[in-house]
Coordinates of N, CA and C in Angstrom, one line a residue:
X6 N -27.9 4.0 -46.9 CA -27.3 4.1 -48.2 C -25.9 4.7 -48.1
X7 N -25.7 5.9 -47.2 CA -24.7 6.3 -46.8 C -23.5 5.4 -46.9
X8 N -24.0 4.3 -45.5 CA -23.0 3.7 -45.4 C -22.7 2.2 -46.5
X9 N -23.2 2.0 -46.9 CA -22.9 1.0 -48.2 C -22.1 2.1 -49.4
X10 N -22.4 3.0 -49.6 CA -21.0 3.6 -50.8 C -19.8 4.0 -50.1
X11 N -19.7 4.1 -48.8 CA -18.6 4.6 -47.9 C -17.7 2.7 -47.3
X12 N -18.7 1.8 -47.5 CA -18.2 0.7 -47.5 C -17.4 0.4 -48.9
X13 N -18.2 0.9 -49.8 CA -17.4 0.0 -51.0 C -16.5 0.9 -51.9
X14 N -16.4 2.2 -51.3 CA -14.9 3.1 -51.3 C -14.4 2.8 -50.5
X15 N -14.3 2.1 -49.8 CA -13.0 1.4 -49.0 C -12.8 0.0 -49.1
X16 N -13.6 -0.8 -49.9 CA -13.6 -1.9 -50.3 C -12.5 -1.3 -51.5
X17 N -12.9 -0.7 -52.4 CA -11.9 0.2 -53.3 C -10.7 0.3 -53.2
X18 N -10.4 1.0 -51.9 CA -9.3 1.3 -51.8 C -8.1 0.1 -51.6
X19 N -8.8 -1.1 -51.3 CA -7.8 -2.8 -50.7 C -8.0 -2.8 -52.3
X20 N -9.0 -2.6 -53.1 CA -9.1 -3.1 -54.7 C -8.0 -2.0 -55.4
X21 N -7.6 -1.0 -55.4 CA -6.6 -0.1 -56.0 C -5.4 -0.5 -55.5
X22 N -5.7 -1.0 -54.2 CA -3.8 -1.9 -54.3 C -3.6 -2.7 -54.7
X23 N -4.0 -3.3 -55.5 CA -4.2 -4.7 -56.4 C -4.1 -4.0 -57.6
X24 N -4.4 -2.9 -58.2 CA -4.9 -2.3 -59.1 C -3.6 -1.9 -59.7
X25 N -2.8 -0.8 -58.6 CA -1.6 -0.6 -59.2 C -0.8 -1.4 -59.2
X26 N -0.8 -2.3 -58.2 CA 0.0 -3.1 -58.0 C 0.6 -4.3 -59.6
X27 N -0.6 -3.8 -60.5 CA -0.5 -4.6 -61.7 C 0.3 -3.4 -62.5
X28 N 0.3 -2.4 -62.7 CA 1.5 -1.5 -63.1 C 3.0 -1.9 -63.1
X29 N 3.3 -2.4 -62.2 CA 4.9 -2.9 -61.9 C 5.2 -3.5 -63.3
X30 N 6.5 -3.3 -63.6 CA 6.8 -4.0 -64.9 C 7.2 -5.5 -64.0
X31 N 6.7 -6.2 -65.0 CA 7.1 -8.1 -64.9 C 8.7 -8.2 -64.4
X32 N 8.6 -8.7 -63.4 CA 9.7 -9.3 -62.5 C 10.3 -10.9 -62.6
X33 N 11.5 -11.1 -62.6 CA 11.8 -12.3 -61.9 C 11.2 -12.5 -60.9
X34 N 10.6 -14.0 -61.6 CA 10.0 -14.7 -60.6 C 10.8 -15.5 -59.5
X35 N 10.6 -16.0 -58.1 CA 10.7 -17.1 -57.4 C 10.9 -18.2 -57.8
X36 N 11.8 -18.9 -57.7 CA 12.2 -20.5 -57.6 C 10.8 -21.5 -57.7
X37 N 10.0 -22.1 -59.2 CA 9.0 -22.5 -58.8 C 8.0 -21.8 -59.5
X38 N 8.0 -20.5 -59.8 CA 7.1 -20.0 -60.4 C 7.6 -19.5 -62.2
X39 N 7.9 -20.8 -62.8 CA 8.8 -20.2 -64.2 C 7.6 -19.8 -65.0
X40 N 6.3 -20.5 -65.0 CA 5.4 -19.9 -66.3 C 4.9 -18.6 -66.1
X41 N 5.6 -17.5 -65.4 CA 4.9 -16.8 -64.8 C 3.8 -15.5 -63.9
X42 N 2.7 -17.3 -63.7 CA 1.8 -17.1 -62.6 C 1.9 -17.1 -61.3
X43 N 1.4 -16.4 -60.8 CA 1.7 -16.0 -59.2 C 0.3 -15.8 -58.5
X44 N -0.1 -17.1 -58.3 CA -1.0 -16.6 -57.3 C -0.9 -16.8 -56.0
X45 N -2.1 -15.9 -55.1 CA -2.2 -16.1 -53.8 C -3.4 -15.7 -53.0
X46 N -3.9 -16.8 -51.9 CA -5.4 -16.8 -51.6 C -5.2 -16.7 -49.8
X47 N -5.8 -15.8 -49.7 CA -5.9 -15.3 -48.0 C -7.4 -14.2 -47.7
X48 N -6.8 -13.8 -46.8 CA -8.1 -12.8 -45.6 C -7.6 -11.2 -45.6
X49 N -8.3 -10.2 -45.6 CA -7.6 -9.0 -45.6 C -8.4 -8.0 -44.7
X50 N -7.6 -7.4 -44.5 CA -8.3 -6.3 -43.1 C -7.7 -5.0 -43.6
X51 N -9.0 -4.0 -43.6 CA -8.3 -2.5 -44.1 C -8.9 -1.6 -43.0
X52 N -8.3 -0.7 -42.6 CA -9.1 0.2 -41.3 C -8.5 1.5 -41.6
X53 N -9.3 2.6 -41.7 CA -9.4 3.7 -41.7 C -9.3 4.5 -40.7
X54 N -8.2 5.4 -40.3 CA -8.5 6.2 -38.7 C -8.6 7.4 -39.3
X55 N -9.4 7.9 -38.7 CA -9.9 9.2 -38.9 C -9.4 10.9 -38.0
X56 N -7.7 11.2 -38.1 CA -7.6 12.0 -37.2 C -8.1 13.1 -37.0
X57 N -9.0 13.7 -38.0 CA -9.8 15.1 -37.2 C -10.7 14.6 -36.0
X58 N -10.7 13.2 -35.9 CA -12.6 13.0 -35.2 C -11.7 12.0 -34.2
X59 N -10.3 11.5 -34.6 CA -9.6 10.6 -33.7 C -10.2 9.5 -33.2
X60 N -10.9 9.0 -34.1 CA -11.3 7.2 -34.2 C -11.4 6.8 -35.6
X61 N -11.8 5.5 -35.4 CA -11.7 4.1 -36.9 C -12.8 5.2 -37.3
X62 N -12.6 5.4 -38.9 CA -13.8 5.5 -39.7 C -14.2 4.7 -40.7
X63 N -13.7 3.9 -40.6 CA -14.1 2.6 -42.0 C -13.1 1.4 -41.3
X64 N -13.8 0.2 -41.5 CA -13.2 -1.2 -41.6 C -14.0 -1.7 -42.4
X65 N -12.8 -2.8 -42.8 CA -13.4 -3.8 -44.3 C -12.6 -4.7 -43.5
X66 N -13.1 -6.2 -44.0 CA -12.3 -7.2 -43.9 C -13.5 -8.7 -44.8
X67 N -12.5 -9.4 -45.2 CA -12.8 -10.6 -46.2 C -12.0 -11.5 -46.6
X68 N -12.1 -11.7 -48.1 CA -11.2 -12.8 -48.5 C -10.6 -12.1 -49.6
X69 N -9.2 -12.4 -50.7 CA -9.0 -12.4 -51.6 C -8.5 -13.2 -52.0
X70 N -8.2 -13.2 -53.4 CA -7.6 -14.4 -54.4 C -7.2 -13.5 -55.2
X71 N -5.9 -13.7 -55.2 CA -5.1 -12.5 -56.5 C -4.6 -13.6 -57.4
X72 N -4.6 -13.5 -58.8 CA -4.1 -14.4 -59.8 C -3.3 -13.2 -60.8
X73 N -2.1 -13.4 -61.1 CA -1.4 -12.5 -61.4 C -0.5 -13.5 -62.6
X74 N -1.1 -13.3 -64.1 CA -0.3 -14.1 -65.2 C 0.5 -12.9 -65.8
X75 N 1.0 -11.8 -65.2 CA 1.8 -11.0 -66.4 C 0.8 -10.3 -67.6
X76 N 0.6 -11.0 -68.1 CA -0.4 -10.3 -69.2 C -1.8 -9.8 -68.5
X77 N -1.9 -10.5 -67.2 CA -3.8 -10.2 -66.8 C -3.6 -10.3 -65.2
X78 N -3.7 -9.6 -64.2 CA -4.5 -9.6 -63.6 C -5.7 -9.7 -62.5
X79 N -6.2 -10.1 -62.0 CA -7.3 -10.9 -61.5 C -7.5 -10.4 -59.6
X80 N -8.2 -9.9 -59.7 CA -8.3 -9.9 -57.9 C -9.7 -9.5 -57.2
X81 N -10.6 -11.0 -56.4 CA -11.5 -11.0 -56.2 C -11.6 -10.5 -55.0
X82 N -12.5 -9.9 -54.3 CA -12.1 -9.6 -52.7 C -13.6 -10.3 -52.4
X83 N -14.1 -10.9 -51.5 CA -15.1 -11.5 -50.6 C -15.2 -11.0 -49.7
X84 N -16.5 -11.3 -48.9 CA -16.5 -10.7 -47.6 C -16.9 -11.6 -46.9
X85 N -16.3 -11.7 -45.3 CA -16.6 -12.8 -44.4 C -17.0 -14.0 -44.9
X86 N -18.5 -14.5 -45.6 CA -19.2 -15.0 -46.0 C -18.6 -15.8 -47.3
X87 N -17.8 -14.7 -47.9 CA -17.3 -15.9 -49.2 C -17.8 -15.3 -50.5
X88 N -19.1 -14.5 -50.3 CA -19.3 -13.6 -51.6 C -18.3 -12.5 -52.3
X89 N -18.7 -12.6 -53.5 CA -17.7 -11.7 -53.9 C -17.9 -10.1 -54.0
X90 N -16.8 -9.6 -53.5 CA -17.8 -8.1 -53.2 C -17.2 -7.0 -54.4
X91 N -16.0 -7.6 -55.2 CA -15.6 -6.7 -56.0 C -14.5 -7.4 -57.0
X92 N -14.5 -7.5 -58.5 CA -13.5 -8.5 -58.9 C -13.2 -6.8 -59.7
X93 N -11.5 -7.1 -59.4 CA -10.6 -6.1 -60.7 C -10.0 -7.0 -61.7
X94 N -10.1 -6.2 -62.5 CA -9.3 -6.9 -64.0 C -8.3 -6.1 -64.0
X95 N -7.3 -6.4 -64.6 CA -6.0 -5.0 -65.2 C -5.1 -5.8 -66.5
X96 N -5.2 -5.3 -67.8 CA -4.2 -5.8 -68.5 C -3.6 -4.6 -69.1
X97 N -2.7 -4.4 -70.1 CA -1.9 -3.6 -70.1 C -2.7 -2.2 -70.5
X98 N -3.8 -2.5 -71.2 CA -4.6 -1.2 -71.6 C -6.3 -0.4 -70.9
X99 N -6.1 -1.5 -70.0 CA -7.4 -1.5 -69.6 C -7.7 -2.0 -67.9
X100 N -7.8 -1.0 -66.9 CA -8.3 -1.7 -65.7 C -9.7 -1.0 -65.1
X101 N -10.4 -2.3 -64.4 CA -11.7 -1.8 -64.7 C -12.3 -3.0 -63.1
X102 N -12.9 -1.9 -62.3 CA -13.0 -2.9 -61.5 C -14.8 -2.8 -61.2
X103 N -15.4 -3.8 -61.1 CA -16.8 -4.7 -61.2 C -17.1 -5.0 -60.1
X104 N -18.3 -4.1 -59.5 CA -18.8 -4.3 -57.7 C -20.0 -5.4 -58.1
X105 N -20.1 -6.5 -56.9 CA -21.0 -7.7 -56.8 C -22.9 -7.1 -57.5
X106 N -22.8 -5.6 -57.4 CA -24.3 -5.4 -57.9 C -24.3 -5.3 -59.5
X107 N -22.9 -5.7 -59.9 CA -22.8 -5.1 -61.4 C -22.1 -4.3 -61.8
X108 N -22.2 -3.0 -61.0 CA -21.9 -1.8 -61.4 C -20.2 -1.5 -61.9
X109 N -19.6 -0.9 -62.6 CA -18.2 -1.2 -63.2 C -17.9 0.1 -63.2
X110 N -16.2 0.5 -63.0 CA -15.4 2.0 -63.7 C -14.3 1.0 -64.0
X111 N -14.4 1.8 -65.3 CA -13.2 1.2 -66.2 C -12.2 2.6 -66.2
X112 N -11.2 2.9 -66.7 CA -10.4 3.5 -66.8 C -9.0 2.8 -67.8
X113 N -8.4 4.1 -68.9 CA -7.1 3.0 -69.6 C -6.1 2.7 -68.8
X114 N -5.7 3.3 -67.5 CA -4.5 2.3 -66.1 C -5.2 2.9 -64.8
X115 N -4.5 2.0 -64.6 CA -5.4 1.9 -62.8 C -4.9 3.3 -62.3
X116 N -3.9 4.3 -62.6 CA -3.6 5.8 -61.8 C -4.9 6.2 -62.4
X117 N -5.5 6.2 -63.3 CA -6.9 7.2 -63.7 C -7.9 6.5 -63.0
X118 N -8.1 5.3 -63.2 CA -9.2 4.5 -62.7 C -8.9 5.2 -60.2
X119 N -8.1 4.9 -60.0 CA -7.9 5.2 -58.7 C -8.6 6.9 -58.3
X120 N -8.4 7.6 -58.9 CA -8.3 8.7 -59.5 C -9.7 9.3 -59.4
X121 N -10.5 8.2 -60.5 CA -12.3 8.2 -60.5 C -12.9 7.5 -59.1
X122 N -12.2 6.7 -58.6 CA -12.7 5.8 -57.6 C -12.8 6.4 -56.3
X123 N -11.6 6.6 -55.8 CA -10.8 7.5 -54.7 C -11.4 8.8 -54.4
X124 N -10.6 9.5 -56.2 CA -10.6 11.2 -55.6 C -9.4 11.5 -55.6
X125 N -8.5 10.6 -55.4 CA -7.3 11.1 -54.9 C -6.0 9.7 -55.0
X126 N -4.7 10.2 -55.3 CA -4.1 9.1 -55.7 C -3.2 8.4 -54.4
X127 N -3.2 7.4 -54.3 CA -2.9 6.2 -53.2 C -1.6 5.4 -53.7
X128 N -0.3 5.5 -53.2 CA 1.1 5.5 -54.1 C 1.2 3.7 -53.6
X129 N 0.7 2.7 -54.3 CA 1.1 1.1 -53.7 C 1.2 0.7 -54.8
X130 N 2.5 0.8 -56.2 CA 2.8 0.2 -56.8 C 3.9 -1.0 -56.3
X131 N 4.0 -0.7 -55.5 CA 4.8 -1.4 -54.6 C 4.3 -3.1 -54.3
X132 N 2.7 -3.3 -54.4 CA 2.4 -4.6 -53.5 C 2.7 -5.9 -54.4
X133 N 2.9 -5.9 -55.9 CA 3.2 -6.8 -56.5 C 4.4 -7.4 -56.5
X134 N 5.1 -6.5 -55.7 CA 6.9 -6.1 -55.6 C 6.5 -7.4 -54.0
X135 N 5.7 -6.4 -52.9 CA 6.1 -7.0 -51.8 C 5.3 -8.2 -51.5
X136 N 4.2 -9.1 -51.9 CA 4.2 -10.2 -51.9 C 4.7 -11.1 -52.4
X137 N 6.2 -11.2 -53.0 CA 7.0 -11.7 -53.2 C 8.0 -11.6 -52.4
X138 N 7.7 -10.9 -51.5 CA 9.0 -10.7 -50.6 C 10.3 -9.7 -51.3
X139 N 10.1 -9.0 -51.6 CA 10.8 -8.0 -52.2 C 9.9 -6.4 -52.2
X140 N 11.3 -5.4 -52.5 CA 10.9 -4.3 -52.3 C 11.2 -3.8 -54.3
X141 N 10.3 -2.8 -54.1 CA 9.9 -2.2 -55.7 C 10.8 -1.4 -56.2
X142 N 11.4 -1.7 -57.4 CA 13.1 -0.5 -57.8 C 12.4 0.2 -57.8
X143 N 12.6 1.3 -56.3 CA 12.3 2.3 -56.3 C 12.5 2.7 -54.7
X144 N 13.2 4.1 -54.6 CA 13.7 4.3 -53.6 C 13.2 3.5 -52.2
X145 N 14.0 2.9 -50.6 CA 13.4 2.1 -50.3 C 14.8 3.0 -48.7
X146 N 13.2 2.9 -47.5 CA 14.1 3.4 -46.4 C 14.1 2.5 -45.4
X147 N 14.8 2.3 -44.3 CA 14.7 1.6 -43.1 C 14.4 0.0 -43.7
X148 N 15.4 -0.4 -44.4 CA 15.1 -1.8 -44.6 C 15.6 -3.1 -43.7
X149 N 15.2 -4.0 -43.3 CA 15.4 -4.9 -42.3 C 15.3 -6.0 -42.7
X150 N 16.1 -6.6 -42.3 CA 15.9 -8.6 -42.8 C 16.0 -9.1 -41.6
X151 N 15.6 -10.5 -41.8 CA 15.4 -11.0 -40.4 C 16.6 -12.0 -41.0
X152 N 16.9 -13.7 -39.9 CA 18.1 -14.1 -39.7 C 18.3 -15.2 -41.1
X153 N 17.0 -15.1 -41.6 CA 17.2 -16.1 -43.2 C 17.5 -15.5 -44.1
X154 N 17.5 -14.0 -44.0 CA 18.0 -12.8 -44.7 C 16.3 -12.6 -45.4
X155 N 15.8 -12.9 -45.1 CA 14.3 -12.7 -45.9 C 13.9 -10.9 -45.4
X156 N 13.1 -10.5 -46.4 CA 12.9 -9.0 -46.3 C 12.1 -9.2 -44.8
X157 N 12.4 -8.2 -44.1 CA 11.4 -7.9 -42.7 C 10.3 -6.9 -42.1
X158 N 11.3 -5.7 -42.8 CA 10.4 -4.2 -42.7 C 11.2 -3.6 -44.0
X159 N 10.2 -2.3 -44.1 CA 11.1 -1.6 -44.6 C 9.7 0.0 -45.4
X160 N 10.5 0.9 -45.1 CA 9.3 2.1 -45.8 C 9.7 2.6 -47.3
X161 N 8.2 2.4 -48.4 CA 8.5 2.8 -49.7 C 7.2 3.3 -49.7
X162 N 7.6 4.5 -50.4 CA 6.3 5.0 -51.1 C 5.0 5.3 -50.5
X163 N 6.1 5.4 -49.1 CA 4.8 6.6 -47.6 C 4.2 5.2 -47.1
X164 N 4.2 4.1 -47.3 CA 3.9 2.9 -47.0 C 4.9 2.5 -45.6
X165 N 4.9 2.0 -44.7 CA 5.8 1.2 -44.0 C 5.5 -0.3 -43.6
X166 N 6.1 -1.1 -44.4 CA 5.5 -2.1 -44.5 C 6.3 -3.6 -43.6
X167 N 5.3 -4.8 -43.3 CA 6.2 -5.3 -42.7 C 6.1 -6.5 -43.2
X168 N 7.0 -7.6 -43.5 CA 6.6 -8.7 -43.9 C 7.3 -9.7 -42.7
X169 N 6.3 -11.2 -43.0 CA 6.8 -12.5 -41.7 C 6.5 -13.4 -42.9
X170 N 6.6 -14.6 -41.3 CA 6.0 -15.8 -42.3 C 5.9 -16.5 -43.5
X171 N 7.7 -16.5 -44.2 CA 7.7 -17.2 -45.6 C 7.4 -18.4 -46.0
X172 N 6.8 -18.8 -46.8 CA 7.4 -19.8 -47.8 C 7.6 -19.7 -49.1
X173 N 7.4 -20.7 -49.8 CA 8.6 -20.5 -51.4 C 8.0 -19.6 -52.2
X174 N 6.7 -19.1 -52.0 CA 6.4 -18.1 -52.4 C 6.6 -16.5 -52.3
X175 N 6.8 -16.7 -50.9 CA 7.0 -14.9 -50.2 C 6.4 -14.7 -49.1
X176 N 5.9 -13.6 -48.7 CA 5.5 -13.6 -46.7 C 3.9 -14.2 -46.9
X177 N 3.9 -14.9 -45.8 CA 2.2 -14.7 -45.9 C 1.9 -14.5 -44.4
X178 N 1.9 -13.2 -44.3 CA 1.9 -12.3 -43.6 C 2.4 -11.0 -43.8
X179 N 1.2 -9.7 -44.1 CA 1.8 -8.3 -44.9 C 1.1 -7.3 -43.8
X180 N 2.1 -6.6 -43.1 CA 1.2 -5.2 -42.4 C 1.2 -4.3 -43.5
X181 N 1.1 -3.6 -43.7 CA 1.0 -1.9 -44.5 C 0.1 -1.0 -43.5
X182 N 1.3 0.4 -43.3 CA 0.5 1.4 -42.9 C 1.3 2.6 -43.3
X183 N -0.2 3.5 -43.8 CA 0.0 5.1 -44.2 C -0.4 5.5 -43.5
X184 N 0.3 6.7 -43.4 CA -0.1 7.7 -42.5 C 0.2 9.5 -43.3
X185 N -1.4 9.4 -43.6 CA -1.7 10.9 -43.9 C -1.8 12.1 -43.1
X186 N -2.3 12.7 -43.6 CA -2.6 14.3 -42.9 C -3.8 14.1 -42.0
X187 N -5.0 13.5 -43.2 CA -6.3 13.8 -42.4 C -6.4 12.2 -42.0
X188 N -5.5 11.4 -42.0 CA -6.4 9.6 -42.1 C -5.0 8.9 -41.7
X189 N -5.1 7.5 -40.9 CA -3.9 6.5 -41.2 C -4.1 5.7 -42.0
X190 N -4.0 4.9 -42.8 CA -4.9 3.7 -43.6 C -4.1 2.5 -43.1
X191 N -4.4 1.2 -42.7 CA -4.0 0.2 -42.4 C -4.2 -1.0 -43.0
X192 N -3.7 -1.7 -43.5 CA -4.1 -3.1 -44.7 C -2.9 -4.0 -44.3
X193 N -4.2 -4.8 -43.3 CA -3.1 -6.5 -43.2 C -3.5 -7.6 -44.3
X194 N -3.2 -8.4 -44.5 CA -3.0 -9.6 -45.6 C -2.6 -10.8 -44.6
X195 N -3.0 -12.0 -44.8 CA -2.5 -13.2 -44.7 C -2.8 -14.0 -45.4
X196 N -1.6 -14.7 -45.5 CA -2.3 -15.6 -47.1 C -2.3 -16.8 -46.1
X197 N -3.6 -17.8 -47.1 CA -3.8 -19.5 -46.5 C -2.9 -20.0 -47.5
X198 N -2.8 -19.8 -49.3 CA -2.5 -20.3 -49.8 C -1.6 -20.0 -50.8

């Protein structure tokens, strides 16, 4: 039992980046995306190191499908298999994320909902920003572009993030890593579609 709520607080944690990530105020969109929907479908890997004990203490890895209309939202995570292990909702008054047995926390924005989930607040308003291939107005260090001038690296918000592999959408390919006091957190992304 242990390890199934320590699995699905860190399934959580890939679902709160999605979560705040819906916080960002609505951006110009990409060339191609005028009605402004944005989706995107890939695999995700999150690993937890644990430096008092100085090994992994959590990995997750699955599928997601982020559907992002401005007004709503949407982000399923799967595991291996294709089941769904956790869908979040977020619209402007209400995010609320729903684990595959049912069970739901709602909260009125995802900083409270993180908050109940967590314990503790996790700063990635940022990822709505960088699957688009862009960085979030908001202060931005060590930034790098590669030779298409497309974003490359760059650290925000204790994040150091890396992006590759564009198309007309944005990278599909995302490292992210924090590095805490007691933990590193690691979250790669690749998108199929």
């Amino acid at each position: 039992m242990k390890q199934f709520k320590q699995f699905f607080r860190y399934v959580g944690v890939l679902t709160m980046v999605g979560l705040l990530a819906a916080c960002a105020p609505a951006l110009k969109q990409p060339a191609g995306q005028d009605d402004g929907t944005y989706s995107r479908a890939g695999r995700f890997a999150l690993n937890v190191w644990d430096k008092t004990i100085d090994r992994n203490k959590e990995s997750v890895q699955g599928g997601f499908l982020w559907l992002d209309t401005r007004q709503k939202l949407d982000l399923d995570l799967r595991n291996p298999l294709g089941s769904t292990l956790a869908r979040v909702s977020v619209t402007q008054d209400r995010a609320t994320l729903v684990h595959a047995d049912g069970s739901q926390v709602s909260a009125d924005n995802p900083d409270a909902l993180v908050a109940e989930v967590l314990g503790s607040e996790i700063p990635v308003a940022g990822l709505r920003y960088w699957l688009k291939g862009i960085v979030a107005p908001v202060a931005v260090e060590q930034e790098q572009r590669d030779a298409q001038g497309n974003l490359g690296s760059f650290t925000q918000a204790g994040w150091k993030v890396t992006l590759s592999d564009y198309d007309h959408k944005g990278p599909r390919k995302l490292g992210m890593v924090r590095n805490e006091t007691m933990q590193t957190i690691t979250v790669r992304l690749v998108i199929n579609e």
